[in-house]
Amino acid sequence: MSLSMAQKTATIKEFKENMRRLGLTVDQVGDAFDVSGHTIQKIIDLKSGRLEYPWIIRGYLIDRAREQDVELVPFTALRGDPHDYWFLDDAVLDAKTVR
């Protein structure tokens, strides 16, 4: 499945706004996953080549928001439980790692 151009644009904006609300840079998120900030930037720009990676970063941001009691902008295209989407690999999602 792929997102429309409007959904991609909205998702990228939502990632950036939510990271801003949490006070996180791509380098800080990269440190949490032991990857470069460049890798995280590719993921939040939806250019990683793995559909699961944006979902993993989304989950990380949601967890951080709960810890910090920060309200996030809702993700409009990345919503619900990613395990409910047949085209996503549950093993990749459950590993909670990105490359």
PDB file of N, CA and C in Angstrom:
ATOM      1  N   MET A   1       0.842  -1.174   0.000  1.00  0.00           N
ATOM      2  CA  MET A   1       0.000   0.000   0.000  1.00  0.00           C
ATOM      3  C   MET A   1       0.890   1.243   0.000  1.00  0.00           C
ATOM      4  N   SER A   2       0.404   2.262  -0.615  1.00  0.00           N
ATOM      5  CA  SER A   2       1.175   3.502  -0.595  1.00  0.00           C
ATOM      6  C   SER A   2       0.263   4.667  -0.234  1.00  0.00           C
ATOM      7  N   LEU A   3       0.879   5.688   0.280  1.00  0.00           N
ATOM      8  CA  LEU A   3       0.155   6.885   0.679  1.00  0.00           C
ATOM      9  C   LEU A   3       0.023   7.830  -0.509  1.00  0.00           C
ATOM     10  N   SER A   4      -1.030   8.605  -0.511  1.00  0.00           N
ATOM     11  CA  SER A   4      -1.168   9.648  -1.524  1.00  0.00           C
ATOM     12  C   SER A   4      -0.145  10.743  -1.231  1.00  0.00           C
ATOM     13  N   MET A   5       0.055  11.629  -2.182  1.00  0.00           N
ATOM     14  CA  MET A   5       0.998  12.727  -1.981  1.00  0.00           C
ATOM     15  C   MET A   5       0.562  13.595  -0.800  1.00  0.00           C
ATOM     16  N   ALA A   6      -0.744  13.833  -0.678  1.00  0.00           N
ATOM     17  CA  ALA A   6      -1.254  14.631   0.447  1.00  0.00           C
ATOM     18  C   ALA A   6      -0.985  13.925   1.776  1.00  0.00           C
ATOM     19  N   GLN A   7      -1.152  12.607   1.817  1.00  0.00           N
ATOM     20  CA  GLN A   7      -0.894  11.850   3.047  1.00  0.00           C
ATOM     21  C   GLN A   7       0.599  11.873   3.392  1.00  0.00           C
ATOM     22  N   LYS A   8       1.450  11.742   2.381  1.00  0.00           N
ATOM     23  CA  LYS A   8       2.896  11.794   2.626  1.00  0.00           C
ATOM     24  C   LYS A   8       3.287  13.151   3.198  1.00  0.00           C
ATOM     25  N   THR A   9       2.793  14.214   2.574  1.00  0.00           N
ATOM     26  CA  THR A   9       3.112  15.565   3.039  1.00  0.00           C
ATOM     27  C   THR A   9       2.640  15.765   4.468  1.00  0.00           C
ATOM     28  N   ALA A  10       1.419  15.321   4.769  1.00  0.00           N
ATOM     29  CA  ALA A  10       0.875  15.460   6.125  1.00  0.00           C
ATOM     30  C   ALA A  10       1.687  14.649   7.129  1.00  0.00           C
ATOM     31  N   THR A  11       2.059  13.436   6.762  1.00  0.00           N
ATOM     32  CA  THR A  11       2.810  12.569   7.675  1.00  0.00           C
ATOM     33  C   THR A  11       4.174  13.163   7.996  1.00  0.00           C
ATOM     34  N   ILE A  12       4.862  13.680   7.006  1.00  0.00           N
ATOM     35  CA  ILE A  12       6.162  14.313   7.229  1.00  0.00           C
ATOM     36  C   ILE A  12       6.009  15.508   8.168  1.00  0.00           C
ATOM     37  N   LYS A  13       4.985  16.323   7.947  1.00  0.00           N
ATOM     38  CA  LYS A  13       4.736  17.477   8.832  1.00  0.00           C
ATOM     39  C   LYS A  13       4.415  17.011  10.246  1.00  0.00           C
ATOM     40  N   GLU A  14       3.645  15.938  10.365  1.00  0.00           N
ATOM     41  CA  GLU A  14       3.279  15.421  11.687  1.00  0.00           C
ATOM     42  C   GLU A  14       4.513  14.912  12.431  1.00  0.00           C
ATOM     43  N   PHE A  15       5.389  14.206  11.733  1.00  0.00           N
ATOM     44  CA  PHE A  15       6.633  13.767  12.374  1.00  0.00           C
ATOM     45  C   PHE A  15       7.426  14.963  12.880  1.00  0.00           C
ATOM     46  N   LYS A  16       7.616  15.945  12.027  1.00  0.00           N
ATOM     47  CA  LYS A  16       8.424  17.109  12.406  1.00  0.00           C
ATOM     48  C   LYS A  16       7.802  17.882  13.564  1.00  0.00           C
ATOM     49  N   GLU A  17       6.499  18.075  13.533  1.00  0.00           N
ATOM     50  CA  GLU A  17       5.829  18.801  14.619  1.00  0.00           C
ATOM     51  C   GLU A  17       5.910  18.020  15.928  1.00  0.00           C
ATOM     52  N   ASN A  18       5.714  16.732  15.860  1.00  0.00           N
ATOM     53  CA  ASN A  18       5.761  15.933  17.085  1.00  0.00           C
ATOM     54  C   ASN A  18       7.161  15.872  17.668  1.00  0.00           C
ATOM     55  N   MET A  19       8.160  15.812  16.827  1.00  0.00           N
ATOM     56  CA  MET A  19       9.527  15.860  17.337  1.00  0.00           C
ATOM     57  C   MET A  19       9.801  17.226  17.962  1.00  0.00           C
ATOM     58  N   ARG A  20       9.296  18.279  17.348  1.00  0.00           N
ATOM     59  CA  ARG A  20       9.461  19.626  17.914  1.00  0.00           C
ATOM     60  C   ARG A  20       8.797  19.698  19.283  1.00  0.00           C
ATOM     61  N   ARG A  21       7.583  19.164  19.390  1.00  0.00           N
ATOM     62  CA  ARG A  21       6.870  19.193  20.676  1.00  0.00           C
ATOM     63  C   ARG A  21       7.617  18.425  21.755  1.00  0.00           C
ATOM     64  N   LEU A  22       8.315  17.381  21.354  1.00  0.00           N
ATOM     65  CA  LEU A  22       9.078  16.579  22.309  1.00  0.00           C
ATOM     66  C   LEU A  22      10.487  17.119  22.525  1.00  0.00           C
ATOM     67  N   GLY A  23      10.868  18.114  21.754  1.00  0.00           N
ATOM     68  CA  GLY A  23      12.207  18.680  21.873  1.00  0.00           C
ATOM     69  C   GLY A  23      13.289  17.752  21.366  1.00  0.00           C
ATOM     70  N   LEU A  24      12.966  16.951  20.364  1.00  0.00           N
ATOM     71  CA  LEU A  24      13.900  15.961  19.845  1.00  0.00           C
ATOM     72  C   LEU A  24      14.423  16.351  18.468  1.00  0.00           C
ATOM     73  N   THR A  25      15.694  16.078  18.244  1.00  0.00           N
ATOM     74  CA  THR A  25      16.294  16.232  16.927  1.00  0.00           C
ATOM     75  C   THR A  25      16.401  14.845  16.287  1.00  0.00           C
ATOM     76  N   VAL A  26      16.670  14.831  14.990  1.00  0.00           N
ATOM     77  CA  VAL A  26      16.860  13.538  14.326  1.00  0.00           C
ATOM     78  C   VAL A  26      18.077  12.815  14.904  1.00  0.00           C
ATOM     79  N   ASP A  27      19.087  13.558  15.321  1.00  0.00           N
ATOM     80  CA  ASP A  27      20.260  12.930  15.927  1.00  0.00           C
ATOM     81  C   ASP A  27      19.920  12.261  17.257  1.00  0.00           C
ATOM     82  N   GLN A  28      19.081  12.902  18.053  1.00  0.00           N
ATOM     83  CA  GLN A  28      18.683  12.313  19.336  1.00  0.00           C
ATOM     84  C   GLN A  28      17.844  11.056  19.126  1.00  0.00           C
ATOM     85  N   VAL A  29      16.941  11.097  18.170  1.00  0.00           N
ATOM     86  CA  VAL A  29      16.150   9.897  17.865  1.00  0.00           C
ATOM     87  C   VAL A  29      17.080   8.819  17.312  1.00  0.00           C
ATOM     88  N   GLY A  30      18.014   9.216  16.473  1.00  0.00           N
ATOM     89  CA  GLY A  30      18.989   8.260  15.950  1.00  0.00           C
ATOM     90  C   GLY A  30      19.782   7.589  17.058  1.00  0.00           C
ATOM     91  N   ASP A  31      20.174   8.362  18.064  1.00  0.00           N
ATOM     92  CA  ASP A  31      20.904   7.792  19.196  1.00  0.00           C
ATOM     93  C   ASP A  31      20.074   6.716  19.901  1.00  0.00           C
ATOM     94  N   ALA A  32      18.777   6.938  19.998  1.00  0.00           N
ATOM     95  CA  ALA A  32      17.902   5.961  20.655  1.00  0.00           C
ATOM     96  C   ALA A  32      17.847   4.643  19.886  1.00  0.00           C
ATOM     97  N   PHE A  33      18.073   4.710  18.585  1.00  0.00           N
ATOM     98  CA  PHE A  33      18.020   3.511  17.738  1.00  0.00           C
ATOM     99  C   PHE A  33      19.407   3.070  17.263  1.00  0.00           C
ATOM    100  N   ASP A  34      20.432   3.753  17.748  1.00  0.00           N
ATOM    101  CA  ASP A  34      21.812   3.444  17.369  1.00  0.00           C
ATOM    102  C   ASP A  34      22.027   3.529  15.856  1.00  0.00           C
ATOM    103  N   VAL A  35      21.433   4.586  15.264  1.00  0.00           N
ATOM    104  CA  VAL A  35      21.628   4.891  13.846  1.00  0.00           C
ATOM    105  C   VAL A  35      21.896   6.389  13.724  1.00  0.00           C
ATOM    106  N   SER A  36      22.285   6.812  12.547  1.00  0.00           N
ATOM    107  CA  SER A  36      22.578   8.235  12.346  1.00  0.00           C
ATOM    108  C   SER A  36      21.297   9.067  12.253  1.00  0.00           C
ATOM    109  N   GLY A  37      21.455  10.347  12.498  1.00  0.00           N
ATOM    110  CA  GLY A  37      20.347  11.270  12.303  1.00  0.00           C
ATOM    111  C   GLY A  37      19.896  11.281  10.854  1.00  0.00           C
ATOM    112  N   HIS A  38      20.827  11.077   9.942  1.00  0.00           N
ATOM    113  CA  HIS A  38      20.506  11.006   8.515  1.00  0.00           C
ATOM    114  C   HIS A  38      19.529   9.864   8.242  1.00  0.00           C
ATOM    115  N   THR A  39      19.752   8.729   8.886  1.00  0.00           N
ATOM    116  CA  THR A  39      18.854   7.579   8.726  1.00  0.00           C
ATOM    117  C   THR A  39      17.457   7.926   9.232  1.00  0.00           C
ATOM    118  N   ILE A  40      17.375   8.575  10.372  1.00  0.00           N
ATOM    119  CA  ILE A  40      16.076   8.974  10.920  1.00  0.00           C
ATOM    120  C   ILE A  40      15.411   9.982   9.987  1.00  0.00           C
ATOM    121  N   GLN A  41      16.180  10.913   9.451  1.00  0.00           N
ATOM    122  CA  GLN A  41      15.614  11.894   8.518  1.00  0.00           C
ATOM    123  C   GLN A  41      15.007  11.200   7.310  1.00  0.00           C
ATOM    124  N   LYS A  42      15.690  10.196   6.770  1.00  0.00           N
ATOM    125  CA  LYS A  42      15.144   9.443   5.642  1.00  0.00           C
ATOM    126  C   LYS A  42      13.842   8.748   6.025  1.00  0.00           C
ATOM    127  N   ILE A  43      13.788   8.238   7.232  1.00  0.00           N
ATOM    128  CA  ILE A  43      12.575   7.538   7.685  1.00  0.00           C
ATOM    129  C   ILE A  43      11.416   8.512   7.813  1.00  0.00           C
ATOM    130  N   ILE A  44      11.638   9.644   8.474  1.00  0.00           N
ATOM    131  CA  ILE A  44      10.524  10.582   8.665  1.00  0.00           C
ATOM    132  C   ILE A  44      10.167  11.320   7.378  1.00  0.00           C
ATOM    133  N   ASP A  45      11.074  11.303   6.399  1.00  0.00           N
ATOM    134  CA  ASP A  45      10.754  11.833   5.067  1.00  0.00           C
ATOM    135  C   ASP A  45      10.126  10.759   4.180  1.00  0.00           C
ATOM    136  N   LEU A  46       9.900   9.580   4.774  1.00  0.00           N
ATOM    137  CA  LEU A  46       9.259   8.439   4.101  1.00  0.00           C
ATOM    138  C   LEU A  46      10.068   7.960   2.894  1.00  0.00           C
ATOM    139  N   LYS A  47      11.390   7.939   3.072  1.00  0.00           N
ATOM    140  CA  LYS A  47      12.289   7.516   1.993  1.00  0.00           C
ATOM    141  C   LYS A  47      13.210   6.382   2.437  1.00  0.00           C
ATOM    142  N   SER A  48      12.821   5.635   3.449  1.00  0.00           N
ATOM    143  CA  SER A  48      13.700   4.596   3.987  1.00  0.00           C
ATOM    144  C   SER A  48      13.646   3.297   3.195  1.00  0.00           C
ATOM    145  N   GLY A  49      12.578   3.081   2.458  1.00  0.00           N
ATOM    146  CA  GLY A  49      12.434   1.831   1.724  1.00  0.00           C
ATOM    147  C   GLY A  49      11.774   0.727   2.535  1.00  0.00           C
ATOM    148  N   ARG A  50      11.512   0.961   3.803  1.00  0.00           N
ATOM    149  CA  ARG A  50      10.809  -0.015   4.648  1.00  0.00           C
ATOM    150  C   ARG A  50       9.560   0.639   5.204  1.00  0.00           C
ATOM    151  N   LEU A  51       8.409   0.069   4.924  1.00  0.00           N
ATOM    152  CA  LEU A  51       7.146   0.627   5.405  1.00  0.00           C
ATOM    153  C   LEU A  51       7.039   0.593   6.927  1.00  0.00           C
ATOM    154  N   GLU A  52       7.721  -0.360   7.540  1.00  0.00           N
ATOM    155  CA  GLU A  52       7.615  -0.519   8.990  1.00  0.00           C
ATOM    156  C   GLU A  52       8.350   0.571   9.767  1.00  0.00           C
ATOM    157  N   TYR A  53       9.416   1.112   9.200  1.00  0.00           N
ATOM    158  CA  TYR A  53      10.251   2.041   9.956  1.00  0.00           C
ATOM    159  C   TYR A  53       9.509   3.299  10.421  1.00  0.00           C
ATOM    160  N   PRO A  54       8.705   3.948   9.588  1.00  0.00           N
ATOM    161  CA  PRO A  54       7.961   5.100  10.111  1.00  0.00           C
ATOM    162  C   PRO A  54       7.031   4.718  11.275  1.00  0.00           C
ATOM    163  N   TRP A  55       6.475   3.528  11.203  1.00  0.00           N
ATOM    164  CA  TRP A  55       5.609   3.068  12.297  1.00  0.00           C
ATOM    165  C   TRP A  55       6.405   2.887  13.586  1.00  0.00           C
ATOM    166  N   ILE A  56       7.631   2.384  13.455  1.00  0.00           N
ATOM    167  CA  ILE A  56       8.478   2.192  14.634  1.00  0.00           C
ATOM    168  C   ILE A  56       8.835   3.539  15.242  1.00  0.00           C
ATOM    169  N   ILE A  57       9.193   4.506  14.411  1.00  0.00           N
ATOM    170  CA  ILE A  57       9.509   5.847  14.922  1.00  0.00           C
ATOM    171  C   ILE A  57       8.260   6.474  15.524  1.00  0.00           C
ATOM    172  N   ARG A  58       7.119   6.311  14.880  1.00  0.00           N
ATOM    173  CA  ARG A  58       5.850   6.806  15.434  1.00  0.00           C
ATOM    174  C   ARG A  58       5.636   6.246  16.838  1.00  0.00           C
ATOM    175  N   GLY A  59       5.821   4.937  17.001  1.00  0.00           N
ATOM    176  CA  GLY A  59       5.647   4.308  18.310  1.00  0.00           C
ATOM    177  C   GLY A  59       6.595   4.866  19.346  1.00  0.00           C
ATOM    178  N   TYR A  60       7.836   5.110  18.937  1.00  0.00           N
ATOM    179  CA  TYR A  60       8.825   5.704  19.836  1.00  0.00           C
ATOM    180  C   TYR A  60       8.375   7.090  20.290  1.00  0.00           C
ATOM    181  N   LEU A  61       7.906   7.899  19.353  1.00  0.00           N
ATOM    182  CA  LEU A  61       7.454   9.249  19.707  1.00  0.00           C
ATOM    183  C   LEU A  61       6.240   9.201  20.629  1.00  0.00           C
ATOM    184  N   ILE A  62       5.331   8.293  20.382  1.00  0.00           N
ATOM    185  CA  ILE A  62       4.153   8.153  21.240  1.00  0.00           C
ATOM    186  C   ILE A  62       4.577   7.750  22.649  1.00  0.00           C
ATOM    187  N   ASP A  63       5.511   6.814  22.745  1.00  0.00           N
ATOM    188  CA  ASP A  63       6.008   6.394  24.072  1.00  0.00           C
ATOM    189  C   ASP A  63       6.672   7.554  24.797  1.00  0.00           C
ATOM    190  N   ARG A  64       7.498   8.320  24.092  1.00  0.00           N
ATOM    191  CA  ARG A  64       8.161   9.482  24.697  1.00  0.00           C
ATOM    192  C   ARG A  64       7.130  10.518  25.157  1.00  0.00           C
ATOM    193  N   ALA A  65       6.097  10.715  24.358  1.00  0.00           N
ATOM    194  CA  ALA A  65       5.053  11.684  24.711  1.00  0.00           C
ATOM    195  C   ALA A  65       4.345  11.260  25.989  1.00  0.00           C
ATOM    196  N   ARG A  66       4.085   9.980  26.135  1.00  0.00           N
ATOM    197  CA  ARG A  66       3.454   9.490  27.374  1.00  0.00           C
ATOM    198  C   ARG A  66       4.361   9.736  28.577  1.00  0.00           C
ATOM    199  N   GLU A  67       5.648   9.447  28.404  1.00  0.00           N
ATOM    200  CA  GLU A  67       6.614   9.647  29.493  1.00  0.00           C
ATOM    201  C   GLU A  67       6.719  11.111  29.897  1.00  0.00           C
ATOM    202  N   GLN A  68       6.656  12.006  28.916  1.00  0.00           N
ATOM    203  CA  GLN A  68       6.848  13.432  29.170  1.00  0.00           C
ATOM    204  C   GLN A  68       5.528  14.176  29.350  1.00  0.00           C
ATOM    205  N   ASP A  69       4.409  13.466  29.236  1.00  0.00           N
ATOM    206  CA  ASP A  69       3.085  14.072  29.318  1.00  0.00           C
ATOM    207  C   ASP A  69       2.945  15.221  28.309  1.00  0.00           C
ATOM    208  N   VAL A  70       3.290  14.903  27.065  1.00  0.00           N
ATOM    209  CA  VAL A  70       3.224  15.863  25.964  1.00  0.00           C
ATOM    210  C   VAL A  70       2.117  15.401  25.013  1.00  0.00           C
ATOM    211  N   GLU A  71       1.302  16.337  24.571  1.00  0.00           N
ATOM    212  CA  GLU A  71       0.261  16.010  23.601  1.00  0.00           C
ATOM    213  C   GLU A  71       0.828  16.141  22.192  1.00  0.00           C
ATOM    214  N   LEU A  72       0.700  15.070  21.427  1.00  0.00           N
ATOM    215  CA  LEU A  72       1.200  15.061  20.059  1.00  0.00           C
ATOM    216  C   LEU A  72       0.098  15.429  19.074  1.00  0.00           C
ATOM    217  N   VAL A  73       0.517  15.889  17.915  1.00  0.00           N
ATOM    218  CA  VAL A  73      -0.390  16.044  16.789  1.00  0.00           C
ATOM    219  C   VAL A  73      -0.727  14.627  16.329  1.00  0.00           C
ATOM    220  N   PRO A  74      -1.993  14.296  16.144  1.00  0.00           N
ATOM    221  CA  PRO A  74      -2.324  12.933  15.699  1.00  0.00           C
ATOM    222  C   PRO A  74      -1.737  12.636  14.318  1.00  0.00           C
ATOM    223  N   PHE A  75      -1.289  11.420  14.150  1.00  0.00           N
ATOM    224  CA  PHE A  75      -0.848  10.967  12.839  1.00  0.00           C
ATOM    225  C   PHE A  75      -2.099  10.581  12.054  1.00  0.00           C
ATOM    226  N   THR A  76      -2.312  11.228  10.935  1.00  0.00           N
ATOM    227  CA  THR A  76      -3.548  11.000  10.184  1.00  0.00           C
ATOM    228  C   THR A  76      -3.470   9.777   9.277  1.00  0.00           C
ATOM    229  N   ALA A  77      -2.317   9.470   8.722  1.00  0.00           N
ATOM    230  CA  ALA A  77      -2.188   8.295   7.855  1.00  0.00           C
ATOM    231  C   ALA A  77      -1.669   7.087   8.639  1.00  0.00           C
ATOM    232  N   LEU A  78      -0.790   7.329   9.592  1.00  0.00           N
ATOM    233  CA  LEU A  78      -0.245   6.253  10.421  1.00  0.00           C
ATOM    234  C   LEU A  78      -1.080   6.175  11.697  1.00  0.00           C
ATOM    235  N   ARG A  79      -2.186   5.485  11.593  1.00  0.00           N
ATOM    236  CA  ARG A  79      -3.081   5.432  12.757  1.00  0.00           C
ATOM    237  C   ARG A  79      -3.477   3.992  13.048  1.00  0.00           C
ATOM    238  N   GLY A  80      -3.847   3.797  14.288  1.00  0.00           N
ATOM    239  CA  GLY A  80      -4.250   2.459  14.710  1.00  0.00           C
ATOM    240  C   GLY A  80      -3.048   1.598  15.052  1.00  0.00           C
ATOM    241  N   ASP A  81      -3.286   0.314  15.092  1.00  0.00           N
ATOM    242  CA  ASP A  81      -2.248  -0.659  15.418  1.00  0.00           C
ATOM    243  C   ASP A  81      -1.609  -1.140  14.121  1.00  0.00           C
ATOM    244  N   PRO A  82      -0.301  -0.932  13.969  1.00  0.00           N
ATOM    245  CA  PRO A  82       0.338  -1.361  12.722  1.00  0.00           C
ATOM    246  C   PRO A  82       0.237  -2.859  12.478  1.00  0.00           C
ATOM    247  N   HIS A  83       0.040  -3.641  13.536  1.00  0.00           N
ATOM    248  CA  HIS A  83      -0.102  -5.094  13.369  1.00  0.00           C
ATOM    249  C   HIS A  83      -1.395  -5.453  12.636  1.00  0.00           C
ATOM    250  N   ASP A  84      -2.321  -4.522  12.553  1.00  0.00           N
ATOM    251  CA  ASP A  84      -3.580  -4.776  11.847  1.00  0.00           C
ATOM    252  C   ASP A  84      -3.449  -4.635  10.334  1.00  0.00           C
ATOM    253  N   TYR A  85      -2.309  -4.133   9.862  1.00  0.00           N
ATOM    254  CA  TYR A  85      -2.103  -3.934   8.429  1.00  0.00           C
ATOM    255  C   TYR A  85      -1.370  -5.141   7.854  1.00  0.00           C
ATOM    256  N   TRP A  86      -2.019  -5.861   6.975  1.00  0.00           N
ATOM    257  CA  TRP A  86      -1.483  -7.116   6.439  1.00  0.00           C
ATOM    258  C   TRP A  86      -0.154  -6.934   5.715  1.00  0.00           C
ATOM    259  N   PHE A  87       0.100  -5.765   5.165  1.00  0.00           N
ATOM    260  CA  PHE A  87       1.296  -5.549   4.359  1.00  0.00           C
ATOM    261  C   PHE A  87       2.524  -5.175   5.184  1.00  0.00           C
ATOM    262  N   LEU A  88       2.362  -5.021   6.503  1.00  0.00           N
ATOM    263  CA  LEU A  88       3.502  -4.722   7.371  1.00  0.00           C
ATOM    264  C   LEU A  88       4.001  -6.012   8.014  1.00  0.00           C
ATOM    265  N   ASP A  89       5.294  -6.134   8.156  1.00  0.00           N
ATOM    266  CA  ASP A  89       5.929  -7.318   8.723  1.00  0.00           C
ATOM    267  C   ASP A  89       5.941  -7.204  10.250  1.00  0.00           C
ATOM    268  N   ASP A  90       5.167  -8.079  10.900  1.00  0.00           N
ATOM    269  CA  ASP A  90       5.071  -8.042  12.360  1.00  0.00           C
ATOM    270  C   ASP A  90       6.426  -8.233  13.042  1.00  0.00           C
ATOM    271  N   ALA A  91       7.278  -9.076  12.484  1.00  0.00           N
ATOM    272  CA  ALA A  91       8.587  -9.322  13.087  1.00  0.00           C
ATOM    273  C   ALA A  91       9.435  -8.055  13.084  1.00  0.00           C
ATOM    274  N   VAL A  92       9.374  -7.297  12.007  1.00  0.00           N
ATOM    275  CA  VAL A  92      10.127  -6.028  11.936  1.00  0.00           C
ATOM    276  C   VAL A  92       9.552  -5.027  12.930  1.00  0.00           C
ATOM    277  N   LEU A  93       8.227  -4.947  12.992  1.00  0.00           N
ATOM    278  CA  LEU A  93       7.589  -4.033  13.944  1.00  0.00           C
ATOM    279  C   LEU A  93       7.955  -4.392  15.375  1.00  0.00           C
ATOM    280  N   ASP A  94       7.903  -5.667  15.694  1.00  0.00           N
ATOM    281  CA  ASP A  94       8.162  -6.098  17.069  1.00  0.00           C
ATOM    282  C   ASP A  94       9.629  -5.944  17.471  1.00  0.00           C
ATOM    283  N   ALA A  95      10.532  -5.980  16.504  1.00  0.00           N
ATOM    284  CA  ALA A  95      11.957  -5.811  16.803  1.00  0.00           C
ATOM    285  C   ALA A  95      12.248  -4.375  17.263  1.00  0.00           C
ATOM    286  N   LYS A  96      11.422  -3.427  16.825  1.00  0.00           N
ATOM    287  CA  LYS A  96      11.562  -2.010  17.204  1.00  0.00           C
ATOM    288  C   LYS A  96      12.963  -1.464  16.929  1.00  0.00           C
ATOM    289  N   THR A  97      13.534  -1.901  15.809  1.00  0.00           N
ATOM    290  CA  THR A  97      14.826  -1.387  15.390  1.00  0.00           C
ATOM    291  C   THR A  97      14.696  -0.848  13.961  1.00  0.00           C
ATOM    292  N   VAL A  98      15.552   0.066  13.629  1.00  0.00           N
ATOM    293  CA  VAL A  98      15.593   0.610  12.276  1.00  0.00           C
ATOM    294  C   VAL A  98      17.033   0.578  11.796  1.00  0.00           C
ATOM    295  N   ARG A  99      17.188   0.629  10.485  1.00  0.00           N
ATOM    296  CA  ARG A  99      18.539   0.642   9.893  1.00  0.00           C
ATOM    297  C   ARG A  99      18.609   1.688   8.834  1.00  0.00           C
TER     298      ARG A  99
END
